[in-house]
Tab-separated table of C-alpha atoms in Angstrom:
chain	number	residue	atom	x	y	z
K	1	MET	CA	-0.131	-0.090	-0.141
K	2	ASN	CA	2.724	2.441	0.858
K	3	ILE	CA	4.744	1.443	-2.498
K	4	LEU	CA	1.572	2.096	-4.169
K	5	SER	CA	1.057	5.454	-2.902
K	6	ILE	CA	4.601	6.368	-3.326
K	7	LEU	CA	4.131	5.283	-6.921
K	8	ASN	CA	1.205	7.246	-7.648
K	9	GLU	CA	2.643	10.350	-5.959
K	10	ALA	CA	5.796	9.948	-8.380
K	11	LEU	CA	3.623	9.534	-11.508
K	12	SER	CA	1.416	12.205	-10.893
K	13	TRP	CA	4.673	14.373	-10.194
K	14	ILE	CA	5.887	13.323	-13.442
K	15	LEU	CA	2.658	13.866	-15.271
K	16	ILE	CA	1.952	17.357	-14.068
K	17	LEU	CA	5.531	18.349	-14.497
K	18	SER	CA	5.579	17.119	-18.020
K	19	GLY	CA	2.300	18.876	-18.687
K	20	ALA	CA	3.378	22.145	-17.420
K	21	PHE	CA	6.289	21.556	-19.687
K	22	PHE	CA	4.360	21.186	-22.931
K	23	VAL	CA	2.036	24.122	-21.936
K	24	LEU	CA	5.339	26.277	-21.694
K	25	ILE	CA	6.717	25.043	-24.842
K	26	GLY	CA	3.423	25.356	-26.653
K	27	ALA	CA	3.367	29.089	-25.533
K	28	ILE	CA	6.921	29.690	-26.640
K	29	GLY	CA	6.258	28.505	-29.826
K	30	THR	CA	3.233	30.322	-30.535
K	31	VAL	CA	5.151	33.658	-29.858
K	32	ARG	CA	8.381	32.752	-31.659
K	33	PHE	CA	6.944	30.965	-34.716
K	34	PRO	CA	6.822	33.541	-37.856
K	35	ASP	CA	3.899	32.280	-39.541
K	36	PHE	CA	0.224	31.718	-38.652
K	37	TRP	CA	0.247	27.979	-39.909
K	38	SER	CA	3.129	27.077	-37.866
K	39	ARG	CA	1.843	28.674	-34.997
K	40	LEU	CA	-1.276	26.327	-35.110
K	41	HIS	CA	1.515	23.438	-34.355
K	42	ALA	CA	2.751	24.791	-31.126
K	43	ALA	CA	-1.129	25.918	-30.469
K	44	SER	CA	-2.009	22.227	-30.607
K	45	VAL	CA	1.002	20.919	-28.604
K	46	SER	CA	-0.197	22.969	-25.956
K	47	ASP	CA	-3.858	22.441	-26.518
K	48	SER	CA	-3.825	18.697	-26.334
K	49	ALA	CA	-0.667	16.906	-24.918
K	50	GLY	CA	-0.277	19.618	-22.285
K	51	ILE	CA	-3.630	19.981	-21.054
K	52	ILE	CA	-4.461	16.080	-21.186
K	53	LEU	CA	-1.300	15.417	-19.035
K	54	LEU	CA	-1.939	18.085	-16.464
K	55	PHE	CA	-5.352	16.866	-16.167
K	56	LEU	CA	-4.287	13.259	-15.735
K	57	GLY	CA	-2.067	14.273	-13.162
K	58	MET	CA	-4.282	16.155	-10.957
K	59	ALA	CA	-6.689	13.312	-11.174
K	60	MET	CA	-4.109	10.951	-9.991
K	61	GLN	CA	-3.434	13.394	-7.025
K	62	ALA	CA	-7.265	13.482	-6.439
K	63	GLY	CA	-7.702	9.527	-6.184
K	64	PHE	CA	-11.087	8.117	-6.676
K	65	SER	CA	-13.560	10.746	-5.774
K	66	LEU	CA	-15.874	13.275	-7.604
K	67	ILE	CA	-13.118	15.580	-8.237
K	68	ALA	CA	-11.447	13.040	-10.305
K	69	VAL	CA	-14.780	12.511	-12.179
K	70	LYS	CA	-14.977	16.407	-12.860
K	71	LEU	CA	-11.380	16.222	-13.902
K	72	ALA	CA	-12.055	13.770	-16.428
K	73	ILE	CA	-15.099	15.464	-17.786
K	74	ILE	CA	-13.179	18.761	-18.278
K	75	GLY	CA	-10.379	16.844	-19.791
K	76	ALA	CA	-12.781	14.796	-22.249
K	77	PHE	CA	-14.328	18.028	-23.071
K	78	LEU	CA	-11.160	19.925	-23.872
K	79	PHE	CA	-9.772	16.933	-25.984
K	80	ILE	CA	-12.644	16.891	-28.228
K	81	THR	CA	-13.154	20.699	-28.302
K	82	GLY	CA	-9.387	21.890	-28.500
K	83	PRO	CA	-8.832	20.209	-31.984
K	84	THR	CA	-12.275	21.365	-33.135
K	85	ALA	CA	-11.652	24.943	-32.598
K	86	THR	CA	-8.127	24.907	-33.985
K	87	HIS	CA	-9.438	23.159	-37.394
K	88	ALA	CA	-12.272	25.734	-37.400
K	89	THR	CA	-9.793	28.477	-37.146
K	90	ALA	CA	-7.304	26.907	-39.791
K	91	ASN	CA	-10.534	26.520	-42.246
K	92	ALA	CA	-11.478	30.173	-41.835
K	93	ALA	CA	-7.939	31.285	-42.338
K	94	LEU	CA	-7.736	29.188	-45.412
K	95	VAL	CA	-11.265	30.418	-46.764
K	96	SER	CA	-10.401	33.943	-46.246
K	97	GLY	CA	-7.221	33.542	-48.307
K	98	LEU	CA	-4.410	33.486	-45.706
K	99	ARG	CA	-1.311	31.627	-47.092
K	100	PRO	CA	1.878	30.250	-45.798
K	101	LYS	CA	4.958	31.989	-45.998
K	102	GLU	CA	7.407	30.657	-48.238
K	103	ALA	CA	10.801	29.970	-47.454
K	104	GLU	CA	13.469	30.921	-49.807
K	105	GLY	CA	14.396	27.725	-51.012
K	106	LEU	CA	11.060	26.245	-51.132
K	107	THR	CA	9.038	26.334	-54.349
K	108	ALA	CA	5.279	27.460	-53.513
K	109	ALA	CA	2.466	24.883	-53.540
K	110	GLU	CA	0.225	27.020	-55.393
K	111	PRO	CA	2.090	29.806	-56.982
K	112	SER	CA	-0.359	31.853	-58.910
K	113	HIS	CA	-3.348	30.789	-57.029
K	114	LYS	CA	-4.041	34.170	-55.273
K	115	SER	CA	-3.783	36.132	-58.500
K	116	LYS	CA	-5.467	33.943	-61.041
K	117	ASN	CA	-7.861	31.555	-59.521
K	118	SER	CA	-9.277	33.175	-56.580
K	119	LYS	CA	-11.684	35.198	-58.323
K	120	LYS	CA	-13.055	32.281	-60.252
K	121	ASP	CA	-13.362	29.546	-57.651
K	122	PRO	CA	-11.747	30.496	-54.340
K	123	HIS	CA	-12.826	27.100	-52.778
K	124	LYS	CA	-11.370	24.976	-54.969
K	125	ILE	CA	-7.683	24.792	-54.299
K	126	LYS	CA	-5.449	23.608	-57.102
K	127	GLY	CA	-2.037	22.305	-57.048
K	128	VAL	CA	-1.802	21.402	-53.475
K	129	LYS	CA	0.214	18.427	-53.345
K	130	PRO	CA	2.621	16.936	-50.620
J	1	MET	CA	4.417	20.535	-7.705
J	2	PHE	CA	1.171	22.369	-8.089
J	3	GLU	CA	3.080	25.669	-7.541
J	4	ILE	CA	5.453	24.708	-10.473
J	5	ALA	CA	2.566	24.286	-12.755
J	6	ALA	CA	0.594	27.246	-11.738
J	7	ILE	CA	4.006	29.281	-12.451
J	8	ALA	CA	4.402	27.746	-15.983
J	9	VAL	CA	0.808	27.991	-16.903
J	10	LEU	CA	0.690	31.854	-15.839
J	11	ILE	CA	3.832	32.539	-17.809
J	12	ALA	CA	2.184	30.444	-20.769
J	13	MET	CA	-0.777	32.791	-20.418
J	14	LEU	CA	1.433	35.846	-20.694
J	15	LEU	CA	3.368	34.814	-23.511
J	16	THR	CA	-0.367	33.959	-25.210
J	17	LEU	CA	-1.377	37.469	-24.315
J	18	TYR	CA	1.787	38.588	-25.984
J	19	ARG	CA	0.458	37.063	-29.193
J	20	LEU	CA	-2.900	38.071	-28.713
J	21	PHE	CA	-2.151	41.891	-29.126
J	22	ALA	CA	0.774	41.570	-31.347
J	23	GLY	CA	-0.730	39.001	-33.906
J	24	PRO	CA	-0.633	40.273	-37.254
J	25	THR	CA	-3.747	38.767	-38.386
J	26	LEU	CA	-7.155	38.134	-37.100
J	27	TYR	CA	-6.785	34.239	-36.923
J	28	ASP	CA	-3.734	34.564	-34.845
J	29	ARG	CA	-5.791	36.632	-32.496
J	30	VAL	CA	-8.219	33.937	-32.334
J	31	LEU	CA	-6.009	31.337	-31.877
J	32	ALA	CA	-4.310	33.082	-28.948
J	33	VAL	CA	-7.807	33.988	-27.406
J	34	ASN	CA	-8.649	29.956	-27.569
J	35	LEU	CA	-5.228	29.028	-26.268
J	36	PHE	CA	-5.475	31.608	-23.589
J	37	GLY	CA	-9.141	30.244	-22.654
J	38	THR	CA	-7.614	26.802	-22.448
J	39	HIS	CA	-4.873	27.922	-20.034
J	40	THR	CA	-7.261	29.532	-18.010
J	41	VAL	CA	-9.390	26.277	-17.469
J	42	VAL	CA	-6.458	24.947	-16.333
J	43	PHE	CA	-5.055	27.409	-14.278
J	44	ILE	CA	-8.383	27.635	-12.385
J	45	GLY	CA	-8.117	23.659	-11.794
J	46	ILE	CA	-4.682	24.066	-10.295
J	47	LEU	CA	-5.775	27.043	-8.386
J	48	GLY	CA	-8.431	24.923	-6.857
J	49	PHE	CA	-5.892	22.302	-5.846
J	50	LEU	CA	-3.471	24.812	-4.129
J	51	THR	CA	-6.202	26.269	-2.235
J	52	GLY	CA	-7.653	23.140	-1.228
J	53	ARG	CA	-11.025	23.981	-2.686
J	54	PRO	CA	-11.935	21.660	-5.555
J	55	ASP	CA	-15.138	23.596	-6.122
J	56	PHE	CA	-13.251	25.835	-8.583
J	57	LEU	CA	-13.566	22.678	-11.062
J	58	ASP	CA	-17.138	23.476	-11.719
J	59	ILE	CA	-16.203	27.028	-12.688
J	60	ALA	CA	-13.093	25.333	-15.006
J	61	LEU	CA	-15.830	23.175	-16.402
J	62	LEU	CA	-17.991	26.207	-17.285
J	63	TYR	CA	-15.247	28.302	-18.589
J	64	ALA	CA	-14.259	25.403	-21.014
J	65	LEU	CA	-17.839	25.399	-22.309
J	66	ILE	CA	-18.058	29.153	-22.809
J	67	ASN	CA	-14.448	29.119	-24.533
J	68	PHE	CA	-15.406	26.855	-27.377
J	69	VAL	CA	-18.688	28.421	-27.981
J	70	SER	CA	-16.824	32.286	-28.052
J	71	THR	CA	-14.143	30.767	-30.706
J	72	VAL	CA	-16.712	29.343	-32.782
J	73	ALA	CA	-19.202	32.713	-32.753
J	74	ILE	CA	-16.038	34.976	-33.175
J	75	LEU	CA	-15.086	32.875	-36.478
J	76	LYS	CA	-18.707	32.851	-37.818
J	77	PHE	CA	-19.135	36.567	-37.173
J	78	PHE	CA	-16.072	37.334	-39.134
J	79	ARG	CA	-16.699	34.802	-41.902
J	80	TYR	CA	-20.555	36.002	-42.465
J	81	ARG	CA	-20.601	39.296	-40.628
J	82	ALA	CA	-23.714	38.032	-38.715
J	83	ILE	CA	-23.740	35.762	-36.036
J	84	GLY	CA	-27.554	34.447	-36.164
J	85	ASP	CA	-29.261	32.977	-39.240
J	86	VAL	CA	-27.332	34.273	-41.968
J	87	GLY	CA	-30.156	34.146	-44.583
J	88	ARG	CA	-32.023	36.643	-42.514
J	89	ALA	CA	-29.508	39.359	-42.751
J	90	PRO	CA	-30.308	42.595	-44.575
J	91	ILE	CA	-29.950	42.213	-48.344
J	92	TRP	CA	-27.113	44.615	-48.490
J	93	ARG	CA	-25.471	42.945	-45.712
J	94	ARG	CA	-25.919	39.604	-47.390
J	95	LYS	CA	-24.361	40.896	-50.360
J	96	SER	CA	-21.337	42.489	-48.898
J	97	ALA	CA	-21.038	39.163	-47.186
J	98	SER	CA	-20.879	37.111	-50.354
J	99	ARG	CA	-18.801	39.534	-51.836
J	100	ARG	CA	-16.391	39.380	-48.748
J	101	ILE	CA	-15.863	35.890	-48.800
J	102	ARG	CA	-16.894	34.847	-52.391
J	103	LEU	CA	-19.701	32.483	-51.634
J	104	PRO	CA	-21.624	32.209	-54.644
J	105	LYS	CA	-24.757	30.687	-53.184
J	106	LEU	CA	-25.301	33.503	-50.664
J	107	GLY	CA	-25.946	35.940	-53.716
J	108	LYS	CA	-29.133	33.797	-55.100
J	109	ARG	CA	-30.874	33.862	-51.891
J	110	PRO	CA	-33.261	36.607	-52.516
J	111	LYS	CA	-34.884	34.560	-55.550
J	112	THR	CA	-36.559	32.442	-52.802
J	113	GLY	CA	-37.514	35.135	-50.578
J	114	GLY	CA	-35.340	34.150	-47.610
J	115	SER	CA	-35.501	30.992	-45.593
J	116	LYS	CA	-38.168	30.287	-43.014
């Protein structure tokens, strides 16, 4: 029993500290990345990994009680709605015509999309190939 | 342990606030608002553990619900320039909205006389 409680404590320590680490990393990436489309990546790291780890750690800290149930409900809700909100944001940005910055050596995925095809049919994106 | 997590989440909230005020486009700001709300939910939960009052988790759950709805509402408003039923917006507003986002279907709505 004692060993189990020590194990529980250590595991919740690890989970909460790694969750805090991921949240911090995501926020730093949100500040320092150059582009909206790359900021999405940093935001998703903070939005799913950090949050889930933190809530798991807190639920392990609370033990089997109503608090753990509430934490699980909040964690499941955030786990569903976080990627949904991020997808909605990315979709709105894509429809509004925001395009990724191009690096120097990279060729554009759709070089003449904005000038030529946007008046005809903006929803059909041509030339997007991996 | 909770102190470390609370400080980390606070620093993350400050960095997200910087992105919120400095974001060059609207979508950066929406992303920052969403992220800030998520961080707030976690921070409220940690605060409940720190002060020994787990009732704060109810507030955190409520905040999570409001946060998602507000993000989707902001995005919908800036896409259609109307929050409610888009088909019932005034015609000039409908036309301008359809021109702004180039949706061909919205311009043809007045033929049927609005959706009811």
